[in-house]
Amino acid sequence: MSSINWFKYASPPTFYPLAGRLAPLFGVLAVVLMVVGLYLSFFVAPTDYKQGEGYRIMFIHVPAAWMSMFIYLVMAMWAAIGLAFKTRVSAMMSQALAPTGAMFTFLALWTGALWGKPMWGAWWVWDARLTSELILLFLYFGFMALHASIDDPRRADKASALLALVGAVNIPIIYYSVQWWNTLHQGASISPGAAPSMTSIMLTTLLIMTAACWSYAIAVVLSRVRSIILERERNTDWVASVVGPDNRGGRG
Amino acid sequence: MLSVVDLECVRGDRRLFSALNFSLGEGEVLHLRGRNGSGKTTLLRTLCGLSEPEQGEIRWRDEKIGALAEGFCREVLYLGHLNAVKGDLTAVENLSVAAQLDGDDLAETQIWDALQEVGLRGYEDLPVRVLSQGQKRRVALARLLLTTARLWILDEPFVALDSAAVEQLREVIERHVAQGGLVVLTTHQEIEWTSGRVQEIELDA
Amino acid sequence: MGMWATFRCIVRRDLTLAIRRKSDVFTTLFFFVIVVSLFPLGIGPESDTLRTIAPGVVWVAALLASMLSMERLFANDYDDGSLEQMLLTPQPPSVLVFGKICAHWLVSGLPIVLMAPLLGLQYDMALDALGVLVVTLLLGTPVLSLVGAIGAALTLGLRGGGVLLSLIVLPLCIPVLIFGAGAVEASTSGLGAQSHVAMLGAIFVLALCFSPISAVAALRISIE
């Protein structure tokens, strides 16, 4: 019986206002958590005895790296739901998640490079974690490029969903092979993220920052999915009643 | 035999047609009419299972075609705009591969006979790419003489044929219908059907 | 018709087509040869350096060459309508797709495997290393064809399909590159290549199980 309720939210006219109510909520939550988390990471968390102040970049690097991988899995999950149940909103969700996932991946790479400079003396080291992030970024690019180059939205949704699933199956293999490759070639001995002895305040800060990233991602994805819904459903009556018939772009 | 219930097809974000209902029994021809872009080709592709309808269902022998899959494929022959003929293979090779994949065990003489009947005597062993447009079309149409499928779905079969070949194709279709076959086709040419029940559906409505 | 007969029919058809249009086969092979031969010109002729980079260079070149040829796996049949006819036949589509992939590997992957030892000599590779290189290519290039088939099916009929195909498939092929090139290095450094080769074998089996099914799903999406 509960499945009926779920499918109700899978229809764009019901999901659109729901997303509209949730997005600002998570937006506010993201700002609050971010302020608290940044305060803790800059002023409360103690200086590390080995890495000095430089380690503080971990508080954004690690959540970003976690998010980048989670979001790909969430994206693949929505893609699978969309393929299995043919729900339109699922495909739109995975399409909305991709840019945010790619952004977090890029952030993880960028902060990794900034962290690497004082640690290794080089902006880029072929460390297993960074290399995996780089490949993940390529996977996000592939997903977005495939979706963008197919004109028919139905085909674009299905094709990119299948690609996301193939990618998700491949990610463990890629991750494992990169680890293997790295140990074989005697890469860097310290890796970003593997911070030395975490104190409990460090851990709390890290978790708060992660929660902030989650809230940010949810807020952004929900507002993005709202625009995607409007664009895709522009020829329907319910969109006309939401935005007013005169404001509709494109063909009527 | 073939029935369509409340069918709706969408192309891009344009609804081509909706609430389409019809049924076709043994020995009947369905002639689809409509302007360019009215969704005739999409309907034909949906009927043979290449495209998925937005809504509604297609039934063959009272079962949804999605559930039949292989069994339905065995009974359908679809000829689209494209001839599905490889230019680097000869006419005989083309037909023989098509027949093998359709699961029909044909002797090569049957293929030669079919090619002779569509007027390609002497061209059997040439690579198809050296043939003219009309001749390539005839190679594709020769499949109609070899197939055991009950339901023929033909998209503009008369295009690129001369008037004698049009007459001949009409006879082939009528022979198939007389044997209890079903035909769904589109054409912009006026065809004088001499036998068989012919239904017409206008897609512009 | 049994599955084996279907498979043989489609392989014979595609091989006949490839033999009648040989230029496609040779462009891939020449591309491979040229890419491998360019590296010494860019890096310098010191044989120590060349010997170190040889497995990586050969593998990357094989990866690029197979991407180049992958585009044609379904494209010709898609353009002339044969592909949709194949999906409409009562034969299991995964067998048809698998047959096409095998035929494609025979004309584009196998020549690369056979040519590789010759190019390895350019890089002054040891005989043992050459043997390992051939074994890894023999296991790895079919994986490239299998994974590439999914990409080729997804990008069917798109503008810039070839570049897009590389963009989505190359990241997925990274494990093959790592284990393939790694095996050769491991054997020259005395570590033994068995574990790498075993991993390649595992990936090959995995690709063999999942790729034809995924490629069929992708074809159905693209052909709609």
XYZ file of C-alpha atoms in Angstrom:
681
model
C 0.000 0.000 0.000
C 2.781 2.395 0.832
C 4.151 2.108 -2.694
C 1.146 4.088 -3.972
C 2.205 6.992 -1.812
C 5.692 6.859 -3.205
C 4.578 6.936 -6.779
C 2.442 9.958 -6.029
C 5.628 11.932 -5.405
C 7.149 10.547 -8.561
C 4.868 12.695 -10.682
C 6.229 16.133 -11.563
C 3.128 18.164 -10.548
C 3.292 16.762 -6.990
C 7.047 16.790 -6.698
C 7.482 20.363 -7.925
C 5.787 22.128 -4.958
C 7.287 19.623 -2.501
C 10.779 20.400 -3.781
C 9.927 24.085 -3.599
C 9.103 23.778 0.102
C 12.114 21.616 1.003
C 14.828 23.491 -0.929
C 14.885 26.698 1.201
C 14.711 24.600 4.363
C 17.870 22.752 3.462
C 19.425 25.972 2.216
C 19.054 27.594 5.636
C 20.300 24.434 7.322
C 23.351 24.419 5.038
C 24.245 28.021 5.914
C 23.881 27.453 9.653
C 25.919 24.241 9.646
C 28.543 25.792 7.403
C 29.006 28.785 9.731
C 29.276 26.556 12.811
C 31.530 24.077 11.006
C 33.880 26.743 9.640
C 34.104 28.438 13.063
C 35.025 25.133 14.652
C 37.553 24.243 11.965
C 39.357 27.594 12.061
C 39.209 28.590 15.723
C 38.371 25.600 17.900
C 40.085 22.571 16.373
C 43.678 22.356 17.691
C 46.758 22.794 15.558
C 48.176 19.498 14.391
C 51.614 18.766 15.804
C 52.912 17.367 12.531
C 51.167 19.257 9.768
C 50.648 22.588 11.536
C 47.773 24.771 10.373
C 47.765 23.373 6.852
C 45.801 20.293 7.835
C 42.681 22.455 8.367
C 41.907 22.169 4.683
C 40.922 18.602 5.523
C 37.634 19.926 6.919
C 36.485 20.810 3.420
C 38.555 18.304 1.443
C 37.307 15.176 3.173
C 33.578 16.044 3.093
C 33.926 17.039 -0.557
C 35.606 13.739 -1.413
C 32.936 11.794 0.466
C 30.155 13.748 -1.222
C 31.628 13.225 -4.677
C 31.413 9.451 -4.276
C 28.068 9.375 -2.469
C 26.446 11.588 -5.061
C 27.547 9.294 -7.869
C 25.968 6.351 -6.091
C 22.777 8.306 -5.358
C 22.720 9.359 -9.007
C 23.078 5.747 -10.131
C 20.327 4.751 -7.716
C 17.916 7.319 -9.160
C 18.936 6.180 -12.624
C 18.119 2.578 -11.742
C 14.744 3.571 -10.290
C 14.012 5.602 -13.406
C 14.871 2.677 -15.696
C 12.925 0.151 -13.635
C 9.756 2.106 -12.879
C 9.849 4.638 -15.732
C 9.230 7.483 -13.312
C 10.049 10.795 -14.914
C 11.211 12.560 -11.776
C 13.898 9.934 -11.058
C 15.671 10.650 -14.327
C 15.421 14.371 -13.667
C 16.903 13.844 -10.197
C 19.931 12.032 -11.562
C 20.351 14.762 -14.158
C 20.168 17.405 -11.421
C 22.661 15.565 -9.194
C 25.444 15.313 -11.778
C 26.676 18.957 -11.780
C 26.729 19.065 -7.973
C 28.625 15.788 -7.855
C 31.122 17.053 -10.404
C 31.497 20.284 -8.413
C 32.331 18.361 -5.222
C 34.767 16.163 -7.147
C 36.479 19.231 -8.502
C 36.524 20.772 -5.029
C 38.128 17.628 -3.626
C 40.802 17.738 -6.337
C 41.433 21.442 -5.859
C 41.711 21.266 -2.070
C 43.761 18.099 -2.440
C 46.236 20.010 -4.572
C 46.335 22.889 -2.065
C 46.953 20.425 0.731
C 49.521 18.556 -1.308
C 51.747 21.563 -1.912
C 52.911 21.990 1.711
C 52.844 18.229 2.366
C 54.615 16.875 -0.711
C 56.027 20.057 -2.172
C 54.090 19.511 -5.382
C 50.629 20.574 -6.515
C 49.849 17.218 -7.969
C 51.051 13.821 -6.875
C 49.728 10.614 -8.406
C 48.354 9.482 -5.092
C 45.680 6.765 -5.165
C 42.967 8.909 -3.644
C 43.535 11.911 -5.899
C 43.805 9.713 -8.987
C 40.503 8.015 -8.163
C 38.885 11.432 -7.744
C 40.223 12.484 -11.119
C 38.736 9.406 -12.778
C 35.454 10.055 -10.970
C 35.454 13.549 -12.450
C 35.837 12.002 -15.910
C 32.874 9.735 -15.195
C 30.746 12.749 -14.235
C 31.834 14.554 -17.406
C 30.929 11.524 -19.512
C 27.481 11.329 -17.927
C 26.770 15.015 -18.491
C 28.223 15.019 -22.018
C 26.109 12.043 -23.055
C 22.956 13.607 -21.643
C 23.698 16.926 -23.309
C 24.353 15.492 -26.753
C 21.066 13.599 -27.086
C 18.194 15.770 -28.251
C 15.278 13.531 -27.349
C 14.919 13.877 -23.558
C 13.494 10.379 -23.160
C 16.452 8.782 -24.907
C 18.860 11.100 -23.072
C 17.424 10.033 -19.702
C 17.572 6.329 -20.434
C 21.004 6.376 -22.086
C 22.666 8.378 -19.335
C 20.929 6.260 -16.699
C 22.439 3.142 -18.221
C 25.850 4.819 -18.332
C 25.534 5.796 -14.656
C 24.782 2.181 -13.765
C 27.700 0.821 -15.775
C 29.888 3.447 -14.095
C 28.638 2.501 -10.636
C 29.474 -1.169 -11.257
C 32.910 -0.102 -12.467
C 33.786 2.277 -9.638
C 34.894 -0.417 -7.156
C 37.041 -2.038 -9.853
C 38.589 1.289 -10.792
C 39.181 2.216 -7.172
C 40.792 -1.135 -6.427
C 42.979 -1.083 -9.521
C 44.206 2.431 -8.766
C 45.114 1.367 -5.223
C 46.986 -1.626 -6.609
C 48.789 0.544 -9.146
C 49.721 3.054 -6.468
C 51.174 0.565 -3.984
C 53.136 -1.092 -6.762
C 54.721 2.196 -7.786
C 55.595 3.289 -4.224
C 53.483 6.429 -4.301
C 53.270 9.058 -1.590
C 53.270 7.563 1.864
C 50.868 10.088 3.407
C 47.575 10.664 1.727
C 45.157 13.540 2.209
C 42.235 12.373 4.287
C 44.366 9.974 6.261
C 44.922 12.636 8.866
C 47.081 11.693 11.833
C 45.481 11.049 15.222
C 42.069 12.684 15.092
C 40.934 14.332 18.276
C 37.237 14.174 19.055
C 36.732 17.866 18.286
C 38.299 17.316 14.864
C 35.899 14.473 14.234
C 32.881 16.537 15.350
C 33.926 19.380 13.079
C 34.357 16.991 10.190
C 30.892 15.550 10.722
C 29.300 19.002 10.954
C 31.006 20.062 7.737
C 29.798 16.877 6.077
C 26.243 17.578 7.197
C 26.601 21.104 5.811
C 27.702 19.709 2.455
C 24.772 17.310 2.441
C 22.282 20.093 3.141
C 23.854 22.275 0.488
C 23.714 19.443 -2.052
C 20.057 18.682 -1.279
C 19.062 22.342 -1.485
C 20.862 22.929 -4.764
C 19.682 19.688 -6.359
C 16.064 20.321 -5.420
C 16.069 23.799 -6.889
C 17.820 22.523 -10.003
C 15.317 19.723 -10.431
C 12.549 22.330 -10.205
C 13.941 24.165 -13.232
C 14.378 20.891 -15.100
C 10.769 19.945 -14.378
C 9.522 23.308 -15.631
C 11.613 23.054 -18.781
C 10.568 19.503 -19.582
C 6.892 19.918 -18.757
C 6.501 23.356 -20.308
C 3.707 22.175 -22.602
C 1.495 20.850 -19.845
C -1.462 22.510 -18.218
C -0.140 22.346 -14.679
C 2.987 24.316 -15.594
C 0.744 26.908 -17.204
C -1.179 27.244 -13.955
C 2.046 27.510 -11.932
C 3.931 30.118 -13.951
C 1.024 31.743 -15.770
C 0.365 31.167 -19.460
C 2.136 34.352 -20.599
C 5.456 33.500 -18.978
C 5.943 30.211 -20.696
C 8.941 30.106 -23.001
C 9.207 28.032 -26.129
C 6.319 26.572 -28.040
C 2.939 26.682 -26.375
C -5.337 -10.788 -34.027
C -3.739 -7.356 -33.669
C -5.421 -4.807 -31.473
C -4.365 -1.399 -30.268
C -5.894 0.062 -27.127
C -5.741 3.715 -26.126
C -2.321 4.226 -27.701
C -0.418 7.460 -27.233
C 2.950 8.213 -28.818
C 5.289 11.097 -28.101
C 8.264 12.246 -30.127
C 10.609 14.658 -28.359
C 8.130 16.771 -26.431
C 5.428 16.646 -29.096
C 2.407 14.406 -28.694
C 1.859 12.748 -32.083
C -1.465 11.069 -31.365
C -3.386 9.804 -28.385
C -6.345 7.558 -27.611
C -5.806 5.559 -30.789
C -7.874 2.373 -30.959
C -8.203 -0.153 -33.730
C -8.106 -3.855 -34.318
C -7.099 -5.845 -37.329
C -8.236 -9.371 -38.060
C -7.003 -12.095 -40.376
C -6.986 -11.149 -44.012
C -7.193 -7.418 -43.440
C -5.116 -4.512 -44.684
C -4.751 -1.357 -42.620
C -3.851 1.704 -44.639
C -2.516 4.527 -42.451
C -2.916 8.013 -43.808
C -1.684 11.351 -42.587
C 0.492 14.336 -43.361
C 4.266 14.205 -43.018
C 5.099 14.253 -39.333
C 1.713 12.978 -38.213
C 3.353 9.956 -36.599
C 2.832 7.203 -39.165
C 6.370 5.889 -38.962
C 6.382 6.154 -35.174
C 3.152 4.169 -35.045
C 4.573 1.450 -37.288
C 7.754 1.225 -35.210
C 5.674 1.058 -32.051
C 3.529 -1.705 -33.550
C 6.523 -3.924 -34.183
C 7.999 -3.187 -30.762
C 10.956 -0.982 -31.728
C 9.584 2.044 -29.882
C 7.741 2.127 -26.620
C 4.389 3.869 -26.486
C 3.878 6.638 -23.943
C 0.567 5.079 -22.973
C -1.735 2.263 -23.975
C -0.924 -1.177 -25.235
C -0.606 -3.301 -28.335
C -1.966 -6.837 -28.269
C -1.213 -9.715 -30.587
C -3.366 -12.830 -30.175
C -4.729 -11.201 -26.991
C -1.365 -10.829 -25.322
C 0.761 -7.719 -24.846
C 3.578 -7.728 -27.393
C 6.170 -6.870 -24.731
C 5.403 -10.164 -23.004
C 5.604 -12.157 -26.240
C 8.980 -10.797 -27.387
C 10.561 -13.639 -29.353
C 7.252 -15.262 -30.308
C 5.965 -11.981 -31.675
C 9.183 -11.255 -33.597
C 8.783 -14.582 -35.387
C 5.409 -13.482 -36.759
C 6.251 -9.920 -37.763
C 8.076 -8.550 -40.754
C 8.904 -4.854 -40.745
C 10.200 -2.966 -43.764
C 11.110 0.617 -42.977
C 12.355 3.580 -44.968
C 15.792 2.065 -44.890
C 16.304 -1.045 -46.992
C 18.432 -2.856 -44.408
C 20.509 -4.152 -47.302
C 24.296 -4.230 -47.075
C 25.951 -2.694 -50.115
C 29.009 -4.935 -49.887
C 27.021 -8.158 -49.925
C 25.295 -9.626 -52.959
C 21.524 -9.785 -53.166
C 21.605 -13.517 -52.481
C 23.866 -13.095 -49.446
C 21.689 -10.312 -48.075
C 18.530 -12.376 -48.314
C 20.174 -15.507 -47.020
C 21.485 -13.774 -43.872
C 18.084 -12.154 -43.289
C 16.292 -15.489 -43.681
C 18.723 -17.295 -41.376
C 18.272 -14.687 -38.669
C 14.513 -14.849 -39.112
C 14.814 -18.543 -38.381
C 13.715 -19.660 -41.843
C 15.650 -22.525 -43.361
C 15.711 -21.696 -47.046
C 17.343 -23.445 -49.949
C 19.415 -21.119 -52.093
C 17.190 -21.903 -55.088
C 14.245 -20.336 -53.275
C 16.202 -17.113 -52.913
C 17.166 -17.176 -56.595
C 13.510 -17.715 -57.501
C 12.403 -14.820 -55.330
C 14.987 -12.500 -56.888
C 13.874 -13.582 -60.327
C 10.275 -12.831 -59.412
C 11.086 -9.258 -58.353
C 12.899 -8.776 -61.647
C 16.507 -8.996 -60.550
C 17.518 -11.888 -62.794
C 21.173 -11.473 -63.668
C 21.853 -9.198 -60.683
C 21.866 -11.899 -58.017
C 25.626 -12.088 -57.635
C 26.523 -8.415 -57.811
C 27.294 -6.396 -54.714
C 24.098 -4.508 -53.975
C 25.854 -1.132 -53.933
C 26.119 -1.157 -57.749
C 22.340 -1.514 -58.130
C 19.956 1.407 -58.597
C 17.702 2.744 -55.811
C 14.692 0.911 -57.178
C 16.622 -2.328 -57.509
C 17.874 -2.072 -53.915
C 14.292 -1.581 -52.829
C 13.348 -4.728 -54.740
C 16.010 -6.714 -52.912
C 14.440 -5.593 -49.647
C 10.952 -6.408 -50.920
C 12.041 -9.878 -52.025
C 11.967 -10.733 -48.323
C 8.172 -10.593 -48.539
C 8.266 -13.561 -50.907
C 10.444 -15.599 -48.571
C 9.068 -14.834 -45.139
C 6.662 -16.917 -43.107
C 5.566 -13.947 -40.960
C 1.821 -13.374 -40.522
C 1.910 -9.646 -39.875
C 3.593 -7.357 -42.381
C 4.357 -3.800 -41.339
C 5.399 -1.802 -44.381
C 6.520 1.819 -44.282
C 6.068 3.401 -47.724
C 6.734 0.146 -49.602
C 5.837 1.624 -52.998
C 8.470 4.373 -52.935
C 11.163 4.182 -55.654
C 9.299 1.479 -57.593
C 8.162 1.783 -61.209
C 4.510 1.230 -62.039
C 4.945 -2.420 -63.012
C 6.675 -3.123 -59.719
C 3.940 -1.279 -57.811
C 1.353 -3.555 -59.437
C 3.410 -6.607 -58.592
C 3.848 -5.571 -54.959
C 0.101 -4.970 -54.707
C -0.471 -8.507 -55.936
C 2.014 -9.917 -53.441
C 0.244 -8.085 -50.608
C -3.174 -9.268 -51.774
C -1.938 -12.836 -52.041
C -0.645 -12.630 -48.465
C -3.965 -11.233 -47.256
C -5.908 -13.895 -49.135
C -3.941 -16.495 -47.178
C -5.089 -14.940 -43.916
C -2.155 -12.579 -43.379
C -2.334 -9.088 -41.904
C -0.787 -5.972 -43.422
C -0.303 -2.516 -41.944
C 1.120 -0.014 -44.402
C 1.547 3.646 -45.175
C 1.716 5.107 -48.640
C 1.128 8.389 -50.372
C 0.318 6.692 -53.637
C -3.226 5.763 -54.583
C -3.418 1.993 -54.677
C -6.396 0.274 -56.291
C -7.064 -2.695 -54.054
C -8.904 -5.390 -55.974
C -9.541 -7.775 -53.096
C -9.304 -8.090 -49.344
C -10.808 -5.922 -46.644
C -9.051 -2.590 -46.360
C -9.343 -0.355 -43.304
C -8.186 3.224 -43.379
C -7.094 5.357 -40.466
C -6.358 9.053 -40.699
C -3.747 10.146 -38.151
C -4.363 13.893 -38.421
C -7.578 13.793 -36.450
C 18.073 -22.006 -35.211
C 20.274 -22.650 -32.230
C 22.294 -19.980 -30.471
C 25.542 -21.307 -31.897
C 24.209 -21.169 -35.452
C 22.997 -17.605 -34.910
C 26.379 -16.651 -33.545
C 28.201 -18.224 -36.495
C 25.869 -16.590 -38.982
C 26.469 -13.088 -37.614
C 30.229 -13.565 -37.268
C 30.482 -14.836 -40.833
C 28.412 -11.922 -42.104
C 30.539 -9.307 -40.334
C 33.813 -10.943 -41.341
C 32.680 -11.057 -44.980
C 31.818 -7.363 -44.787
C 35.192 -6.567 -43.225
C 37.089 -8.528 -45.881
C 35.265 -6.702 -48.662
C 36.104 -3.367 -47.074
C 39.658 -3.879 -45.886
C 40.542 -0.199 -45.496
C 38.710 -0.048 -42.142
C 40.892 -2.803 -40.736
C 44.107 -1.235 -41.906
C 43.369 2.301 -40.693
C 43.049 1.026 -37.119
C 46.239 -0.976 -37.360
C 48.220 1.873 -38.920
C 46.924 4.268 -36.293
C 48.248 1.914 -33.624
C 51.643 1.614 -35.316
C 51.977 5.367 -35.826
C 51.033 6.301 -32.254
C 53.548 3.821 -30.823
C 56.259 5.027 -33.187
C 55.688 8.680 -32.290
C 56.736 8.340 -28.659
C 60.479 7.795 -29.231
C 60.453 10.864 -31.471
C 58.897 12.921 -28.706
C 60.884 11.503 -25.803
C 64.291 10.708 -27.251
C 66.026 7.515 -28.316
C 67.665 6.433 -25.003
C 66.892 2.744 -24.867
C 66.696 2.663 -21.051
C 63.880 5.187 -20.984
C 62.151 3.535 -23.911
C 62.307 0.111 -22.303
C 60.646 1.513 -19.164
C 57.786 3.226 -20.940
C 57.229 0.549 -23.614
C 54.376 -1.411 -21.974
C 52.509 1.753 -21.077
C 52.916 3.228 -24.541
C 51.783 0.078 -26.315
C 48.788 -0.266 -24.015
C 47.685 3.362 -24.322
C 48.038 3.138 -28.098
C 45.975 -0.072 -28.137
C 43.337 1.677 -26.024
C 43.147 4.636 -28.409
C 43.150 2.446 -31.509
C 40.313 0.316 -30.224
C 38.274 3.442 -29.379
C 38.853 4.629 -32.933
C 37.492 1.434 -34.421
C 34.708 1.014 -31.871
C 32.632 3.746 -33.420
C 32.014 1.558 -36.466
C 30.817 -1.464 -34.503
C 27.131 -0.627 -34.846
C 27.180 2.603 -36.875
C 27.079 1.067 -40.378
C 24.259 -1.300 -39.498
C 22.407 1.541 -37.792
C 22.665 3.791 -40.844
C 21.293 1.270 -43.331
C 18.576 -0.150 -41.083
C 20.108 -3.618 -40.615
C 20.447 -3.082 -36.884
C 16.732 -2.609 -36.244
C 16.029 -5.646 -38.418
C 18.409 -7.655 -36.241
C 16.580 -6.596 -33.094
C 13.317 -7.672 -34.731
C 14.497 -11.192 -35.440
C 13.482 -13.959 -33.030
C 17.151 -14.593 -32.164
C 18.367 -13.613 -28.679
C 19.762 -10.104 -29.174
C 22.636 -10.601 -26.752
C 23.919 -13.440 -28.946
C 23.727 -11.185 -32.009
C 25.563 -8.401 -30.207
C 28.148 -10.811 -28.846
C 28.710 -12.149 -32.359
C 29.223 -8.638 -33.665
C 31.688 -7.875 -30.865
C 33.660 -11.063 -31.595
C 33.827 -10.344 -35.313
C 34.884 -6.798 -34.553
C 37.637 -7.961 -32.224
C 38.908 -10.430 -34.830
C 39.384 -7.658 -37.383
C 40.469 -4.794 -35.116
C 41.775 -6.252 -31.846
C 43.627 -9.312 -33.039
C 45.814 -7.441 -35.571
C 46.895 -5.130 -32.745
C 47.842 -8.112 -30.572
C 49.853 -9.619 -33.428
C 51.571 -6.366 -34.272
C 52.497 -5.501 -30.671
C 55.615 -7.717 -30.323
C 57.077 -6.174 -33.456
C 56.594 -2.704 -32.014
C 57.983 -3.899 -28.690
C 61.240 -4.675 -30.493
C 61.448 -1.002 -31.469
C 61.550 -0.302 -27.759
C 64.191 -2.937 -27.098
C 61.886 -4.992 -24.891
C 63.156 -8.323 -23.583
C 61.675 -11.521 -25.014
C 59.980 -12.471 -21.739
C 58.383 -9.059 -21.513
C 57.150 -9.363 -25.100
C 55.492 -12.648 -24.237
C 53.709 -11.130 -21.236
C 52.686 -8.147 -23.367
C 51.029 -10.409 -25.923
C 49.241 -12.405 -23.229
C 47.877 -9.283 -21.541
C 46.774 -7.809 -24.861
C 45.111 -11.088 -25.741
C 43.097 -10.890 -22.512
C 42.695 -7.129 -22.411
C 41.718 -6.046 -25.926
C 38.533 -8.179 -25.870
C 37.567 -6.324 -22.693
C 38.094 -3.040 -24.522
C 35.795 -4.278 -27.300
C 33.190 -5.501 -24.818
C 33.119 -2.303 -22.777
C 33.428 -0.168 -25.889
C 30.362 -1.869 -27.337
C 28.214 -0.373 -24.571
C 29.559 3.073 -25.377
C 29.149 2.536 -29.116
C 25.536 1.514 -28.569
C 24.825 4.510 -26.342
C 26.325 7.062 -28.739
C 24.706 5.645 -31.868
C 23.731 8.329 -34.364
C 24.832 11.262 -32.203
C 26.743 14.287 -33.417
C 30.430 13.870 -32.549
C 29.717 10.287 -31.549
C 33.356 9.206 -31.830
C 34.766 11.741 -29.380
C 31.848 11.222 -27.023
C 32.423 7.479 -27.180
C 36.037 7.944 -26.065
C 34.985 10.340 -23.327
C 32.572 7.890 -21.747
C 34.464 4.641 -22.374
C 38.111 5.536 -21.676
C 37.620 6.096 -17.917
C 35.882 2.727 -17.692
C 38.889 1.055 -19.342
C 41.449 2.341 -16.839
C 41.607 -0.925 -14.828
C 42.489 -2.836 -18.010
C 45.275 -0.369 -18.727
C 46.609 -0.595 -15.174
C 46.687 -4.389 -15.020
C 47.803 -4.813 -18.626
C 50.766 -2.472 -18.520
C 51.418 -3.387 -14.879
C 51.818 -7.064 -15.735
C 54.673 -6.350 -18.127
C 56.424 -4.100 -15.645
C 55.956 -6.616 -12.852
C 57.504 -9.366 -14.941
C 60.550 -7.258 -15.925
C 61.099 -6.176 -12.323
C 61.062 -9.819 -11.272
C 57.819 -9.708 -9.277
C 56.029 -12.086 -11.616
C 53.015 -11.218 -13.706
C 50.633 -13.931 -12.515
C 48.531 -11.803 -10.188
C 48.102 -9.063 -12.803
C 47.157 -11.568 -15.457
C 44.713 -13.209 -13.048
C 43.071 -9.840 -12.402
C 42.829 -9.213 -16.150
C 41.244 -12.618 -16.540
C 38.695 -11.812 -13.838
C 37.833 -8.505 -15.515
C 37.512 -10.326 -18.841
C 35.016 -12.810 -17.392
C 33.058 -10.006 -15.747
C 32.893 -8.044 -18.992
C 31.903 -11.186 -20.867
C 28.923 -11.701 -18.549
C 27.595 -8.161 -18.350
C 28.627 -6.317 -21.480
C 26.412 -7.995 -24.135
C 23.298 -7.544 -21.975
C 24.104 -3.899 -21.276
C 24.908 -3.267 -24.934
C 21.529 -4.715 -25.961
C 19.760 -2.471 -23.447
C 21.703 0.496 -24.825
C 20.832 -0.441 -28.417
C 17.151 -0.608 -27.568
C 17.377 2.857 -26.049
C 19.243 4.295 -29.021
C 17.145 2.736 -31.738
C 13.799 3.848 -30.369
